[in-house]
Amino acid sequence: MIGSLVATAFWAMVPAYVPNNAAVLAGGGRPIDGGREWRGARVLGDGKTWRGTAVGTLVGVVLALALNAVNDPASAALGVDLPTFSLPAAFALAFGAMCGDIGASFLKRRSGRERGAAFPGIDQLDFVAGALLFALVVDTGWTLDTFTLPVLAAVLVMTPVLHVVTNVGAYALGLKNEPW
Ligand code: CTP
Ligand code: MG
Ligand code: K
């Protein structure tokens, strides 16, 4: 019961989890805000780039399609009816995750936090909020069918844990400047 919830929650969120990590690897180049400031601080900062956002989104969509391709064997192996992604849902999860993270950077800059500063709570869930909101808008039926209350609860418990583990790992590997 708990196992199938966690499996469903994880499967459904992979296209939202991976984009931010892909952006860390792909980042660089022109910042989205073009260096502009607003009220004495950068609008978003150098940590939000066009390339990171585009590559992150693309990786998330491709991954969703790859998961669809192995849905049957994976569902059979786990004994769980794993969700398949519609193309709009796949795009919304990936792009929504990137936008949630970008929105958090906007708030960080407004609250005097420099690039890379931690924003506990927000850092761990910004991309979940973005992903689910965008999915709800572009494919309401799929989102409500997939993210039932128990699945949503599993996502909210599991995500901060996974976020901390991946970021500490990426920091330890020298891929990221801060362990959050
Ligand atoms: N990145 C990117 N584009 C994005 C998101 C991330 O290029 N839309 C890359 C940047 O190189 C960024 C790194 O991934 O520095 C780590 O992402 P994150 O921790 O979200 O950014 P920070 O540099 O910590 O900046 P901020 O304080 O604004 O979150
Ligand atoms: Mg950071
Ligand atoms: K972040």
PDB file of N, CA and C in Angstrom, residues 17-87:
ATOM      1  N   TYR A  17      11.319  16.170 -11.232  1.00  0.00           N
ATOM      2  CA  TYR A  17      12.513  16.112 -10.388  1.00  0.00           C
ATOM      3  C   TYR A  17      13.795  16.365 -11.174  1.00  0.00           C
ATOM      4  N   VAL A  18      13.845  15.783 -12.375  1.00  0.00           N
ATOM      5  CA  VAL A  18      15.119  15.775 -13.091  1.00  0.00           C
ATOM      6  C   VAL A  18      15.487  17.113 -13.735  1.00  0.00           C
ATOM      7  N   PRO A  19      14.531  17.914 -14.241  1.00  0.00           N
ATOM      8  CA  PRO A  19      14.900  19.157 -14.922  1.00  0.00           C
ATOM      9  C   PRO A  19      15.845  20.075 -14.141  1.00  0.00           C
ATOM     10  N   ASN A  20      15.615  20.281 -12.862  1.00  0.00           N
ATOM     11  CA  ASN A  20      16.485  21.184 -12.107  1.00  0.00           C
ATOM     12  C   ASN A  20      17.902  20.638 -12.003  1.00  0.00           C
ATOM     13  N   ASN A  21      18.015  19.316 -11.907  1.00  0.00           N
ATOM     14  CA  ASN A  21      19.343  18.713 -11.849  1.00  0.00           C
ATOM     15  C   ASN A  21      20.026  18.779 -13.209  1.00  0.00           C
ATOM     16  N   ALA A  22      19.236  18.609 -14.270  1.00  0.00           N
ATOM     17  CA  ALA A  22      19.790  18.737 -15.622  1.00  0.00           C
ATOM     18  C   ALA A  22      20.268  20.172 -15.846  1.00  0.00           C
ATOM     19  N   ALA A  23      19.526  21.141 -15.293  1.00  0.00           N
ATOM     20  CA  ALA A  23      19.907  22.550 -15.448  1.00  0.00           C
ATOM     21  C   ALA A  23      21.235  22.840 -14.761  1.00  0.00           C
ATOM     22  N   VAL A  24      21.489  22.173 -13.652  1.00  0.00           N
ATOM     23  CA  VAL A  24      22.770  22.366 -12.957  1.00  0.00           C
ATOM     24  C   VAL A  24      23.916  21.963 -13.887  1.00  0.00           C
ATOM     25  N   LEU A  25      23.718  20.847 -14.617  1.00  0.00           N
ATOM     26  CA  LEU A  25      24.761  20.366 -15.522  1.00  0.00           C
ATOM     27  C   LEU A  25      24.849  21.214 -16.785  1.00  0.00           C
ATOM     28  N   ALA A  26      23.684  21.738 -17.233  1.00  0.00           N
ATOM     29  CA  ALA A  26      23.634  22.426 -18.530  1.00  0.00           C
ATOM     30  C   ALA A  26      23.732  23.938 -18.405  1.00  0.00           C
ATOM     31  N   GLY A  27      23.632  24.439 -17.161  1.00  0.00           N
ATOM     32  CA  GLY A  27      23.544  25.885 -16.956  1.00  0.00           C
ATOM     33  C   GLY A  27      24.735  26.649 -17.503  1.00  0.00           C
ATOM     34  N   GLY A  28      24.552  27.960 -17.581  1.00  0.00           N
ATOM     35  CA  GLY A  28      25.589  28.815 -18.140  1.00  0.00           C
ATOM     36  C   GLY A  28      25.004  29.610 -19.269  1.00  0.00           C
ATOM     37  N   GLY A  29      25.767  30.576 -19.743  1.00  0.00           N
ATOM     38  CA  GLY A  29      25.252  31.421 -20.815  1.00  0.00           C
ATOM     39  C   GLY A  29      24.405  32.549 -20.266  1.00  0.00           C
ATOM     40  N   ARG A  30      23.565  33.065 -21.122  1.00  0.00           N
ATOM     41  CA  ARG A  30      22.849  34.288 -20.820  1.00  0.00           C
ATOM     42  C   ARG A  30      21.788  34.085 -19.729  1.00  0.00           C
ATOM     43  N   PRO A  31      21.839  34.914 -18.674  1.00  0.00           N
ATOM     44  CA  PRO A  31      20.790  34.820 -17.654  1.00  0.00           C
ATOM     45  C   PRO A  31      19.447  35.315 -18.203  1.00  0.00           C
ATOM     46  N   ILE A  32      18.371  34.729 -17.729  1.00  0.00           N
ATOM     47  CA  ILE A  32      17.036  35.075 -18.210  1.00  0.00           C
ATOM     48  C   ILE A  32      16.744  36.561 -18.002  1.00  0.00           C
ATOM     49  N   ASP A  33      17.201  37.087 -16.861  1.00  0.00           N
ATOM     50  CA  ASP A  33      16.904  38.502 -16.588  1.00  0.00           C
ATOM     51  C   ASP A  33      17.834  39.457 -17.328  1.00  0.00           C
ATOM     52  N   GLY A  34      18.775  38.905 -18.117  1.00  0.00           N
ATOM     53  CA  GLY A  34      19.669  39.750 -18.910  1.00  0.00           C
ATOM     54  C   GLY A  34      20.508  40.685 -18.051  1.00  0.00           C
ATOM     55  N   GLY A  35      20.671  40.357 -16.782  1.00  0.00           N
ATOM     56  CA  GLY A  35      21.477  41.189 -15.894  1.00  0.00           C
ATOM     57  C   GLY A  35      20.700  42.337 -15.260  1.00  0.00           C
ATOM     58  N   ARG A  36      19.427  42.433 -15.576  1.00  0.00           N
ATOM     59  CA  ARG A  36      18.653  43.581 -15.074  1.00  0.00           C
ATOM     60  C   ARG A  36      18.343  43.472 -13.583  1.00  0.00           C
ATOM     61  N   GLU A  37      18.230  44.650 -12.979  1.00  0.00           N
ATOM     62  CA  GLU A  37      17.894  44.723 -11.558  1.00  0.00           C
ATOM     63  C   GLU A  37      16.505  45.328 -11.369  1.00  0.00           C
ATOM     64  N   TRP A  38      15.944  45.048 -10.219  1.00  0.00           N
ATOM     65  CA  TRP A  38      14.670  45.645  -9.848  1.00  0.00           C
ATOM     66  C   TRP A  38      14.709  45.918  -8.355  1.00  0.00           C
ATOM     67  N   ARG A  39      14.457  47.138  -7.984  1.00  0.00           N
ATOM     68  CA  ARG A  39      14.487  47.542  -6.576  1.00  0.00           C
ATOM     69  C   ARG A  39      15.781  47.147  -5.880  1.00  0.00           C
ATOM     70  N   GLY A  40      16.885  47.434  -6.550  1.00  0.00           N
ATOM     71  CA  GLY A  40      18.192  47.271  -5.920  1.00  0.00           C
ATOM     72  C   GLY A  40      18.770  45.867  -5.900  1.00  0.00           C
ATOM     73  N   ALA A  41      18.101  44.917  -6.552  1.00  0.00           N
ATOM     74  CA  ALA A  41      18.678  43.560  -6.633  1.00  0.00           C
ATOM     75  C   ALA A  41      18.323  42.979  -7.992  1.00  0.00           C
ATOM     76  N   ARG A  42      19.114  41.984  -8.402  1.00  0.00           N
ATOM     77  CA  ARG A  42      18.830  41.325  -9.680  1.00  0.00           C
ATOM     78  C   ARG A  42      17.396  40.802  -9.705  1.00  0.00           C
ATOM     79  N   VAL A  43      16.771  40.829 -10.876  1.00  0.00           N
ATOM     80  CA  VAL A  43      15.409  40.290 -10.991  1.00  0.00           C
ATOM     81  C   VAL A  43      15.411  38.810 -10.610  1.00  0.00           C
ATOM     82  N   LEU A  44      16.324  38.027 -11.237  1.00  0.00           N
ATOM     83  CA  LEU A  44      16.419  36.584 -10.948  1.00  0.00           C
ATOM     84  C   LEU A  44      17.836  36.180 -10.529  1.00  0.00           C
ATOM     85  N   GLY A  45      18.826  36.761 -11.182  1.00  0.00           N
ATOM     86  CA  GLY A  45      20.217  36.426 -10.885  1.00  0.00           C
ATOM     87  C   GLY A  45      20.841  35.539 -11.949  1.00  0.00           C
ATOM     88  N   ASP A  46      22.166  35.373 -11.859  1.00  0.00           N
ATOM     89  CA  ASP A  46      22.910  34.608 -12.865  1.00  0.00           C
ATOM     90  C   ASP A  46      22.640  33.111 -12.803  1.00  0.00           C
ATOM     91  N   GLY A  47      21.977  32.643 -11.738  1.00  0.00           N
ATOM     92  CA  GLY A  47      21.716  31.205 -11.599  1.00  0.00           C
ATOM     93  C   GLY A  47      20.516  30.709 -12.397  1.00  0.00           C
ATOM     94  N   LYS A  48      19.799  31.601 -13.069  1.00  0.00           N
ATOM     95  CA  LYS A  48      18.646  31.181 -13.897  1.00  0.00           C
ATOM     96  C   LYS A  48      18.932  31.581 -15.330  1.00  0.00           C
ATOM     97  N   THR A  49      19.314  30.590 -16.146  1.00  0.00           N
ATOM     98  CA  THR A  49      19.735  30.867 -17.525  1.00  0.00           C
ATOM     99  C   THR A  49      18.758  30.268 -18.533  1.00  0.00           C
ATOM    100  N   TRP A  50      18.795  30.818 -19.735  1.00  0.00           N
ATOM    101  CA  TRP A  50      17.954  30.287 -20.816  1.00  0.00           C
ATOM    102  C   TRP A  50      18.328  28.841 -21.123  1.00  0.00           C
ATOM    103  N   ARG A  51      19.656  28.600 -21.185  1.00  0.00           N
ATOM    104  CA  ARG A  51      20.104  27.260 -21.566  1.00  0.00           C
ATOM    105  C   ARG A  51      19.706  26.223 -20.514  1.00  0.00           C
ATOM    106  N   GLY A  52      19.926  26.571 -19.234  1.00  0.00           N
ATOM    107  CA  GLY A  52      19.552  25.635 -18.172  1.00  0.00           C
ATOM    108  C   GLY A  52      18.066  25.334 -18.202  1.00  0.00           C
ATOM    109  N   THR A  53      17.269  26.355 -18.424  1.00  0.00           N
ATOM    110  CA  THR A  53      15.817  26.188 -18.426  1.00  0.00           C
ATOM    111  C   THR A  53      15.363  25.342 -19.619  1.00  0.00           C
ATOM    112  N   ALA A  54      15.929  25.632 -20.793  1.00  0.00           N
ATOM    113  CA  ALA A  54      15.530  24.897 -22.003  1.00  0.00           C
ATOM    114  C   ALA A  54      15.968  23.437 -21.925  1.00  0.00           C
ATOM    115  N   VAL A  55      17.225  23.221 -21.546  1.00  0.00           N
ATOM    116  CA  VAL A  55      17.728  21.843 -21.477  1.00  0.00           C
ATOM    117  C   VAL A  55      16.982  21.064 -20.396  1.00  0.00           C
ATOM    118  N   GLY A  56      16.773  21.701 -19.241  1.00  0.00           N
ATOM    119  CA  GLY A  56      16.052  21.043 -18.155  1.00  0.00           C
ATOM    120  C   GLY A  56      14.658  20.610 -18.604  1.00  0.00           C
ATOM    121  N   THR A  57      13.954  21.488 -19.271  1.00  0.00           N
ATOM    122  CA  THR A  57      12.600  21.181 -19.739  1.00  0.00           C
ATOM    123  C   THR A  57      12.626  20.030 -20.738  1.00  0.00           C
ATOM    124  N   LEU A  58      13.557  20.108 -21.684  1.00  0.00           N
ATOM    125  CA  LEU A  58      13.659  19.068 -22.710  1.00  0.00           C
ATOM    126  C   LEU A  58      13.962  17.703 -22.083  1.00  0.00           C
ATOM    127  N   VAL A  59      14.891  17.685 -21.144  1.00  0.00           N
ATOM    128  CA  VAL A  59      15.253  16.432 -20.481  1.00  0.00           C
ATOM    129  C   VAL A  59      14.037  15.842 -19.755  1.00  0.00           C
ATOM    130  N   GLY A  60      13.262  16.697 -19.089  1.00  0.00           N
ATOM    131  CA  GLY A  60      12.074  16.220 -18.389  1.00  0.00           C
ATOM    132  C   GLY A  60      11.056  15.598 -19.332  1.00  0.00           C
ATOM    133  N   VAL A  61      10.842  16.224 -20.481  1.00  0.00           N
ATOM    134  CA  VAL A  61       9.860  15.716 -21.452  1.00  0.00           C
ATOM    135  C   VAL A  61      10.341  14.386 -22.037  1.00  0.00           C
ATOM    136  N   VAL A  62      11.601  14.338 -22.419  1.00  0.00           N
ATOM    137  CA  VAL A  62      12.157  13.107 -23.000  1.00  0.00           C
ATOM    138  C   VAL A  62      12.060  11.958 -21.987  1.00  0.00           C
ATOM    139  N   LEU A  63      12.344  12.285 -20.737  1.00  0.00           N
ATOM    140  CA  LEU A  63      12.281  11.266 -19.693  1.00  0.00           C
ATOM    141  C   LEU A  63      10.860  10.740 -19.510  1.00  0.00           C
ATOM    142  N   ALA A  64       9.874  11.641 -19.561  1.00  0.00           N
ATOM    143  CA  ALA A  64       8.471  11.222 -19.429  1.00  0.00           C
ATOM    144  C   ALA A  64       8.109  10.252 -20.546  1.00  0.00           C
ATOM    145  N   LEU A  65       8.575  10.553 -21.768  1.00  0.00           N
ATOM    146  CA  LEU A  65       8.270   9.673 -22.902  1.00  0.00           C
ATOM    147  C   LEU A  65       8.987   8.333 -22.744  1.00  0.00           C
ATOM    148  N   ALA A  66      10.184   8.371 -22.199  1.00  0.00           N
ATOM    149  CA  ALA A  66      10.919   7.125 -21.951  1.00  0.00           C
ATOM    150  C   ALA A  66      10.197   6.290 -20.884  1.00  0.00           C
ATOM    151  N   LEU A  67       9.687   6.937 -19.863  1.00  0.00           N
ATOM    152  CA  LEU A  67       8.933   6.206 -18.835  1.00  0.00           C
ATOM    153  C   LEU A  67       7.676   5.585 -19.438  1.00  0.00           C
ATOM    154  N   ASN A  68       6.999   6.333 -20.339  1.00  0.00           N
ATOM    155  CA  ASN A  68       5.815   5.773 -21.009  1.00  0.00           C
ATOM    156  C   ASN A  68       6.167   4.484 -21.748  1.00  0.00           C
ATOM    157  N   ALA A  69       7.348   4.487 -22.375  1.00  0.00           N
ATOM    158  CA  ALA A  69       7.757   3.330 -23.193  1.00  0.00           C
ATOM    159  C   ALA A  69       7.967   2.085 -22.340  1.00  0.00           C
ATOM    160  N   VAL A  70       8.335   2.272 -21.064  1.00  0.00           N
ATOM    161  CA  VAL A  70       8.586   1.102 -20.209  1.00  0.00           C
ATOM    162  C   VAL A  70       7.498   0.950 -19.142  1.00  0.00           C
ATOM    163  N   ASN A  71       6.374   1.634 -19.353  1.00  0.00           N
ATOM    164  CA  ASN A  71       5.325   1.602 -18.328  1.00  0.00           C
ATOM    165  C   ASN A  71       4.814   0.188 -18.049  1.00  0.00           C
ATOM    166  N   ASP A  72       4.518  -0.554 -19.142  1.00  0.00           N
ATOM    167  CA  ASP A  72       3.926  -1.888 -18.951  1.00  0.00           C
ATOM    168  C   ASP A  72       4.815  -2.832 -18.154  1.00  0.00           C
ATOM    169  N   PRO A  73       6.065  -3.029 -18.584  1.00  0.00           N
ATOM    170  CA  PRO A  73       6.926  -3.918 -17.794  1.00  0.00           C
ATOM    171  C   PRO A  73       7.156  -3.405 -16.365  1.00  0.00           C
ATOM    172  N   ALA A  74       7.290  -2.107 -16.209  1.00  0.00           N
ATOM    173  CA  ALA A  74       7.542  -1.569 -14.867  1.00  0.00           C
ATOM    174  C   ALA A  74       6.317  -1.765 -13.977  1.00  0.00           C
ATOM    175  N   SER A  75       5.131  -1.505 -14.543  1.00  0.00           N
ATOM    176  CA  SER A  75       3.907  -1.700 -13.762  1.00  0.00           C
ATOM    177  C   SER A  75       3.750  -3.161 -13.357  1.00  0.00           C
ATOM    178  N   ALA A  76       4.054  -4.053 -14.307  1.00  0.00           N
ATOM    179  CA  ALA A  76       3.931  -5.491 -14.027  1.00  0.00           C
ATOM    180  C   ALA A  76       4.932  -5.910 -12.955  1.00  0.00           C
ATOM    181  N   ALA A  77       6.159  -5.428 -13.072  1.00  0.00           N
ATOM    182  CA  ALA A  77       7.198  -5.819 -12.123  1.00  0.00           C
ATOM    183  C   ALA A  77       6.874  -5.350 -10.711  1.00  0.00           C
ATOM    184  N   LEU A  78       6.298  -4.137 -10.621  1.00  0.00           N
ATOM    185  CA  LEU A  78       6.008  -3.571  -9.298  1.00  0.00           C
ATOM    186  C   LEU A  78       4.614  -3.937  -8.799  1.00  0.00           C
ATOM    187  N   GLY A  79       3.783  -4.454  -9.708  1.00  0.00           N
ATOM    188  CA  GLY A  79       2.408  -4.747  -9.331  1.00  0.00           C
ATOM    189  C   GLY A  79       1.619  -3.482  -9.028  1.00  0.00           C
ATOM    190  N   VAL A  80       1.969  -2.408  -9.743  1.00  0.00           N
ATOM    191  CA  VAL A  80       1.313  -1.106  -9.542  1.00  0.00           C
ATOM    192  C   VAL A  80       0.899  -0.572 -10.910  1.00  0.00           C
ATOM    193  N   ASP A  81      -0.245   0.091 -10.969  1.00  0.00           N
ATOM    194  CA  ASP A  81      -0.682   0.696 -12.228  1.00  0.00           C
ATOM    195  C   ASP A  81      -0.057   2.093 -12.337  1.00  0.00           C
ATOM    196  N   LEU A  82       1.182   2.134 -12.858  1.00  0.00           N
ATOM    197  CA  LEU A  82       1.914   3.404 -12.918  1.00  0.00           C
ATOM    198  C   LEU A  82       1.286   4.339 -13.951  1.00  0.00           C
ATOM    199  N   PRO A  83       1.327   5.648 -13.719  1.00  0.00           N
ATOM    200  CA  PRO A  83       0.700   6.574 -14.662  1.00  0.00           C
ATOM    201  C   PRO A  83       1.503   6.735 -15.957  1.00  0.00           C
ATOM    202  N   THR A  84       0.783   6.915 -17.075  1.00  0.00           N
ATOM    203  CA  THR A  84       1.436   7.306 -18.329  1.00  0.00           C
ATOM    204  C   THR A  84       1.245   8.814 -18.483  1.00  0.00           C
ATOM    205  N   PHE A  85       2.173   9.458 -19.150  1.00  0.00           N
ATOM    206  CA  PHE A  85       2.150  10.915 -19.278  1.00  0.00           C
ATOM    207  C   PHE A  85       1.581  11.318 -20.627  1.00  0.00           C
ATOM    208  N   SER A  86       0.603  12.210 -20.618  1.00  0.00           N
ATOM    209  CA  SER A  86       0.218  12.842 -21.864  1.00  0.00           C
ATOM    210  C   SER A  86       1.334  13.830 -22.201  1.00  0.00           C
ATOM    211  N   LEU A  87       1.446  14.204 -23.486  1.00  0.00           N
ATOM    212  CA  LEU A  87       2.514  15.135 -23.859  1.00  0.00           C
ATOM    213  C   LEU A  87       2.345  16.481 -23.142  1.00  0.00           C
TER     214      LEU A  87
END
